[in-house]
Short mmCIF file of C-alpha atoms in Angstrom, two decimals:
data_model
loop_
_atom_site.label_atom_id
_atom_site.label_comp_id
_atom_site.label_asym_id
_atom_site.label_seq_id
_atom_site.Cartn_x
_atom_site.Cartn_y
_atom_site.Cartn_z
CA UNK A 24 34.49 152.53 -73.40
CA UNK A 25 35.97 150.84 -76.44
CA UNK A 26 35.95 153.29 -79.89
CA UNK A 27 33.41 151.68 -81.65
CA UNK A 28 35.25 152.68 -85.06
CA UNK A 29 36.87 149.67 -84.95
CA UNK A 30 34.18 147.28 -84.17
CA UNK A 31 34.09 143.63 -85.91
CA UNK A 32 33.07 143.60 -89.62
CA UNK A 33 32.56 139.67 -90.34
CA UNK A 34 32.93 137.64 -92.74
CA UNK A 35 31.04 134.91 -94.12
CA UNK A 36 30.73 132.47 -96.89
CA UNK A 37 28.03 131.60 -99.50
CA UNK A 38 27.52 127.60 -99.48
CA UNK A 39 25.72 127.55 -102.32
CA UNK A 40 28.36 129.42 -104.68
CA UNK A 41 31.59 128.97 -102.82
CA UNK A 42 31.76 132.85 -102.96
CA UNK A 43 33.42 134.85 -100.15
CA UNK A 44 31.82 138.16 -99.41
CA UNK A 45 31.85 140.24 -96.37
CA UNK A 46 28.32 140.26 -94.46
CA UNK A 47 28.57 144.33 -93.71
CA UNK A 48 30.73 146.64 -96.16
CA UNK A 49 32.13 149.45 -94.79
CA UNK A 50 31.31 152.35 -96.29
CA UNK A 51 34.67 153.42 -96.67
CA UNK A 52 36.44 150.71 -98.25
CA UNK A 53 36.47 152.21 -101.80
CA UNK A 54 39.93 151.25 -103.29
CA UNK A 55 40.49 148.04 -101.30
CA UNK A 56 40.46 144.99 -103.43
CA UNK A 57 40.57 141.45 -102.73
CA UNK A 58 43.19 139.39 -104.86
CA UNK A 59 43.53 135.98 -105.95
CA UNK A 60 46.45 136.64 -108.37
CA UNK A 61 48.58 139.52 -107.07
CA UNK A 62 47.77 142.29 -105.01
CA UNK A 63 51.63 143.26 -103.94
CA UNK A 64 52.34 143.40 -108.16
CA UNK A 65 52.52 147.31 -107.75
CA UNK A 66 53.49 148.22 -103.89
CA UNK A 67 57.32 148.25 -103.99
CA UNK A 68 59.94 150.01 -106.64
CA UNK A 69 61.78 147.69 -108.98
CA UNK A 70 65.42 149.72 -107.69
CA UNK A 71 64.24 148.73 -104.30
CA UNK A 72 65.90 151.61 -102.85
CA UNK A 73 63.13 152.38 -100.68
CA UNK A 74 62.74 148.52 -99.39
CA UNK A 75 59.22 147.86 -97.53
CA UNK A 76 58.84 146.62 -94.58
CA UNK A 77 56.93 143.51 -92.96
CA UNK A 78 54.05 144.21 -90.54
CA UNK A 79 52.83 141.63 -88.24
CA UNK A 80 49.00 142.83 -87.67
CA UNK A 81 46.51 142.55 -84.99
CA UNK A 82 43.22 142.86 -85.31
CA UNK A 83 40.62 143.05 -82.51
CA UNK A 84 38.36 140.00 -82.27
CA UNK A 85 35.22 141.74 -80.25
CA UNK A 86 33.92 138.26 -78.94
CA UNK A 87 37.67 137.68 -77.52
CA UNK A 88 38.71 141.09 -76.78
CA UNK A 89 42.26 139.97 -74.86
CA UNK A 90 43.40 137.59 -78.22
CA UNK A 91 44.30 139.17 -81.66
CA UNK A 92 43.61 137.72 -85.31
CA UNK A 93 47.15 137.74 -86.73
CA UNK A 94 48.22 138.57 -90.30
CA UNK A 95 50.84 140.33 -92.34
CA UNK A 96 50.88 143.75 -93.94
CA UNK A 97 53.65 144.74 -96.22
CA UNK A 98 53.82 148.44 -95.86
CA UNK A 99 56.11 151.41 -97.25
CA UNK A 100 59.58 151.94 -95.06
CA UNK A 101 58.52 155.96 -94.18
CA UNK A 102 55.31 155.57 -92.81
CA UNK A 103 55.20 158.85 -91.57
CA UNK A 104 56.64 160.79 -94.71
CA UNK A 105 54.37 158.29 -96.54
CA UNK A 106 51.29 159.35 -94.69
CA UNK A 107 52.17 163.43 -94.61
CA UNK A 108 52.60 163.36 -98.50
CA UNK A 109 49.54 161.61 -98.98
CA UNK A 110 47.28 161.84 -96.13
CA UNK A 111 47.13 157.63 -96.83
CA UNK A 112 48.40 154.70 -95.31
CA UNK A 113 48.16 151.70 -98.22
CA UNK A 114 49.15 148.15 -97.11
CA UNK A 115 49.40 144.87 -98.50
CA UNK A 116 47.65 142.21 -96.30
CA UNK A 117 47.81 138.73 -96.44
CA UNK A 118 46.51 135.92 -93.73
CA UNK A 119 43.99 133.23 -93.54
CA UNK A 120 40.52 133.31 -92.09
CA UNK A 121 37.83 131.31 -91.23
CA UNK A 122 35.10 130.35 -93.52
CA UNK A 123 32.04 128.60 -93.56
CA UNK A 124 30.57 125.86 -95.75
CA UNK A 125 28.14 123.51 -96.06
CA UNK A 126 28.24 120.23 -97.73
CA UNK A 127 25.22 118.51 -99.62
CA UNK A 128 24.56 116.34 -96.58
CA UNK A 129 24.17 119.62 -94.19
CA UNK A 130 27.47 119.15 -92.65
CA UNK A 131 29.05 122.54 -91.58
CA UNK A 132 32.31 123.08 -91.65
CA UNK A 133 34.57 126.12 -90.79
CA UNK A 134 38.07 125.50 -93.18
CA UNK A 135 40.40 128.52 -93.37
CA UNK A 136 41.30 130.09 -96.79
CA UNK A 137 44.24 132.33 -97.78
CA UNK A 138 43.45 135.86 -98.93
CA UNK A 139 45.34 138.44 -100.08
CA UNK A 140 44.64 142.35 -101.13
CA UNK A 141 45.67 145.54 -101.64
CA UNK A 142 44.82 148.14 -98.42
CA UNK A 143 44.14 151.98 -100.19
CA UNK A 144 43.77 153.51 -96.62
CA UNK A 145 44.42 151.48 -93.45
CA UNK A 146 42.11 153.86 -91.79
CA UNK A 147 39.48 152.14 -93.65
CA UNK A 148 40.34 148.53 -92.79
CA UNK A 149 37.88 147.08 -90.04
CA UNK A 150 39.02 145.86 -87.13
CA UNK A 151 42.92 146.57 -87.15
CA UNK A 152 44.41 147.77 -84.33
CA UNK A 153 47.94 147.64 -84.80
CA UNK A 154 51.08 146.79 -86.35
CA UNK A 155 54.76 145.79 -85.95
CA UNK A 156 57.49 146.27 -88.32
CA UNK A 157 59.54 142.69 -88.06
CA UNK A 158 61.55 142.57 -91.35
CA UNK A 159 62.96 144.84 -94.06
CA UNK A 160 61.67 143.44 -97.66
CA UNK A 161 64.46 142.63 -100.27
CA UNK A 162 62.56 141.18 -102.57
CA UNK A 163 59.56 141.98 -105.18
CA UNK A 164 56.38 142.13 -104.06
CA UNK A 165 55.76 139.33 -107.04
CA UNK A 166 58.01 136.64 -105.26
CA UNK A 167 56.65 138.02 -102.09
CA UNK A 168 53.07 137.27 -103.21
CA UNK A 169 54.42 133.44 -104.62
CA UNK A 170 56.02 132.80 -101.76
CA UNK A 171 52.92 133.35 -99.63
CA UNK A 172 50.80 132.02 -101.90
CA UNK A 173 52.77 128.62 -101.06
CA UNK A 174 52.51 128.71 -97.49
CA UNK A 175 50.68 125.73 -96.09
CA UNK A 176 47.29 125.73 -94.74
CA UNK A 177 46.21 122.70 -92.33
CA UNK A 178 42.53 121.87 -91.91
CA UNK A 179 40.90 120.71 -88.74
CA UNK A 180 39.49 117.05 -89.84
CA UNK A 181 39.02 116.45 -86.46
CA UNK A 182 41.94 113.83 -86.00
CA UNK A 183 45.38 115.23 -84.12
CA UNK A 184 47.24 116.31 -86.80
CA UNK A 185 48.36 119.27 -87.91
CA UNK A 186 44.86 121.01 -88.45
CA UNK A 187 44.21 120.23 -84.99
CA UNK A 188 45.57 123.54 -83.74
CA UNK A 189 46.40 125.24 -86.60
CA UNK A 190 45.26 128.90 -86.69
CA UNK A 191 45.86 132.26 -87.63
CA UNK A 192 49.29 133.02 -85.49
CA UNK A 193 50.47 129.92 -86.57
CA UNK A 194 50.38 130.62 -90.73
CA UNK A 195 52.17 134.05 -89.73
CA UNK A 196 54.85 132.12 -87.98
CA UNK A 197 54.83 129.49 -91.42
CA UNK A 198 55.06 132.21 -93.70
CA UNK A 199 57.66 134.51 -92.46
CA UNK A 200 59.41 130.96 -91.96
CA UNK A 201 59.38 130.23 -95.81
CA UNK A 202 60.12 134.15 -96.40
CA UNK A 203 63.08 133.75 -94.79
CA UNK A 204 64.39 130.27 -96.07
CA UNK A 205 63.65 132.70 -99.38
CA UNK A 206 65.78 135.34 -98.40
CA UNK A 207 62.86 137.47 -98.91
CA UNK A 208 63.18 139.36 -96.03
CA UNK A 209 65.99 140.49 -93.23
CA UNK A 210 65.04 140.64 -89.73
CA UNK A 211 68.59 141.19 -87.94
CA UNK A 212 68.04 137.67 -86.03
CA UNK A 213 65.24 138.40 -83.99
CA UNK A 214 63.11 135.02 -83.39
CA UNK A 215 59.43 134.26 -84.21
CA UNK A 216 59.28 133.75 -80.48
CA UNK A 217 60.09 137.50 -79.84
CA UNK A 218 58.12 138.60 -82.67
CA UNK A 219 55.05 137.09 -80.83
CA UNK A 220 55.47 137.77 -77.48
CA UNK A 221 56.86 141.80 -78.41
CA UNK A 222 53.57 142.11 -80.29
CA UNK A 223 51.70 140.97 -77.10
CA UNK A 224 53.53 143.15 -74.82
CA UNK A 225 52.60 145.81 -77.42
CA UNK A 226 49.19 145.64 -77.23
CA UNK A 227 49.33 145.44 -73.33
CA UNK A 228 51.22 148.31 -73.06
CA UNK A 229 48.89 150.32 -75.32
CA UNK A 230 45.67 149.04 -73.64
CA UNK A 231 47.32 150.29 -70.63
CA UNK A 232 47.94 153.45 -72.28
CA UNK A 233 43.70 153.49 -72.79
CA UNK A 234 45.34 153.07 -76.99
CA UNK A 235 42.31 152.13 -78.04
CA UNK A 236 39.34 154.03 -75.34
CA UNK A 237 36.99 156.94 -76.64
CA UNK A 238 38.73 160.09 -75.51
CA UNK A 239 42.16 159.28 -75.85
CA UNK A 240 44.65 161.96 -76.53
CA UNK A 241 47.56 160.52 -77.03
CA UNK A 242 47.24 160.74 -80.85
CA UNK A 243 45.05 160.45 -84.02
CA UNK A 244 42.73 157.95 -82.75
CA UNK A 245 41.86 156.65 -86.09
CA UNK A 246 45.48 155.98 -86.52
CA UNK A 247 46.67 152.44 -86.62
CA UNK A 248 48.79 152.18 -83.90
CA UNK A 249 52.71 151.23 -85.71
CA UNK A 250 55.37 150.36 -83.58
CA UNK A 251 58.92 149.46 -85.45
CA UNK A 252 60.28 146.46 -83.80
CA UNK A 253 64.01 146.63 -85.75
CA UNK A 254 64.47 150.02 -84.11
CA UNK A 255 62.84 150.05 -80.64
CA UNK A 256 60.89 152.56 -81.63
CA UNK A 257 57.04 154.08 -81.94
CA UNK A 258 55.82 155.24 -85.34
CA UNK A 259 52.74 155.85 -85.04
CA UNK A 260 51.37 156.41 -81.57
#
């Protein structure tokens, strides 16, 4: 049996004002804040002596449960200092998801938008199951945030262009692309194409594990489980 603590919280758009709004709130997302300017403005140090590092996220899709919703998280380089001092895990996210909308003829259409925000407690964020440590940070969180901001987003218009199978993995892929023709971030080499398929061994390996089953005891199981892919190495189990 899955833990239901991290069961789908959907979202959904309003046609009529254009407004984004999630259907269910959790109760427990006090202190997380959707941005449309700049959520990563206050996440890193200016000395960056302590540089962050960049998450690839997956999030459990419960109508799909063997594919993953992709997006980024930049989060602090000692998680587990971070979380002992505190007792919080705070994140930056950014991705795209799908919307809905309706035109003034009726027509529905499902085009995906770009959202950033600023995670208090990943604890409290719906749906996330785990993330990978890819790339060490070196710069802002400011140019971060611009540089993301800038990322391309390809509609479906139905024809065989780009839209046609853009998705969710495939702005990740774009946008640590442009953070690294940036210099934003330094990843040691590794490739997009072993950033994807380590996060899918990942999960298998954890699903094996029973990661994410009621009664595990392998951990905290409201953890997020964090797995450092520069180092080899399990964070958070």
């Amino acid at each position: 049996m899955l833990n239901k603590s991290r069961m789908h919280i959907p979202r959904s758009s309003n046609p009529d004002t254009d407004k984004y709004s999630l259907i269910s709130e959790p109760k427990s997302r006090t202190g997380t804040t959707v941005s449309h300017s700049s959520p990563f403005k206050a996440f890193m140090s200016p000395t960056m002596r302590n540089k962050a590092r960049l998450h690839i996220a997956l999030y459990a899709i419960p109508e799909y449960p063997e594919t993953y919703h992709y997006a980024l998280l930049v989060r602090p380089k000692d998680i587990a200092a971070t979380s002992a001092l505190s007792g919080l895990l705070t994140a930056t996210k950014a991705h795209v998801r799908s919307t809905i909308r309706t035109n003034p003829d009726g027509v529905v259409s499902n085009p995906l938008v770009y959202e950033a925000y600023h995670i208090h407690d990943l604890a409290d964020e719906p749906l996330l199951l785990a993330s990978i440590a890819v790339a060490k940070m070196t710069v802002s969180q400011d140019r971060a945030g611009e540089i993301l901001r800038r990322v391309p987003i390809y509609q479906d218009d139905g024809s065989s262009g780009k839209g046609a199978k853009f998705n969710d993995i495939e702005w990740v892929r774009l946008a640590i692309e442009m953070l690294r023709q940036a210099d934003a971030v330094s990843d040691d080499g590794i490739t997009w194409k072993t950033m994807f398929e380590e996060s899918q061994n990942y999960m298998r390996r954890k699903q094996a594990e029973g990661r994410w089953e009621v009664g595990w005891k392998g951990g905290d199981p409201e953890a997020v489980a964090t797995f450092d892919l520069l180092t080899g190495k399990d964070v958070l189990f």
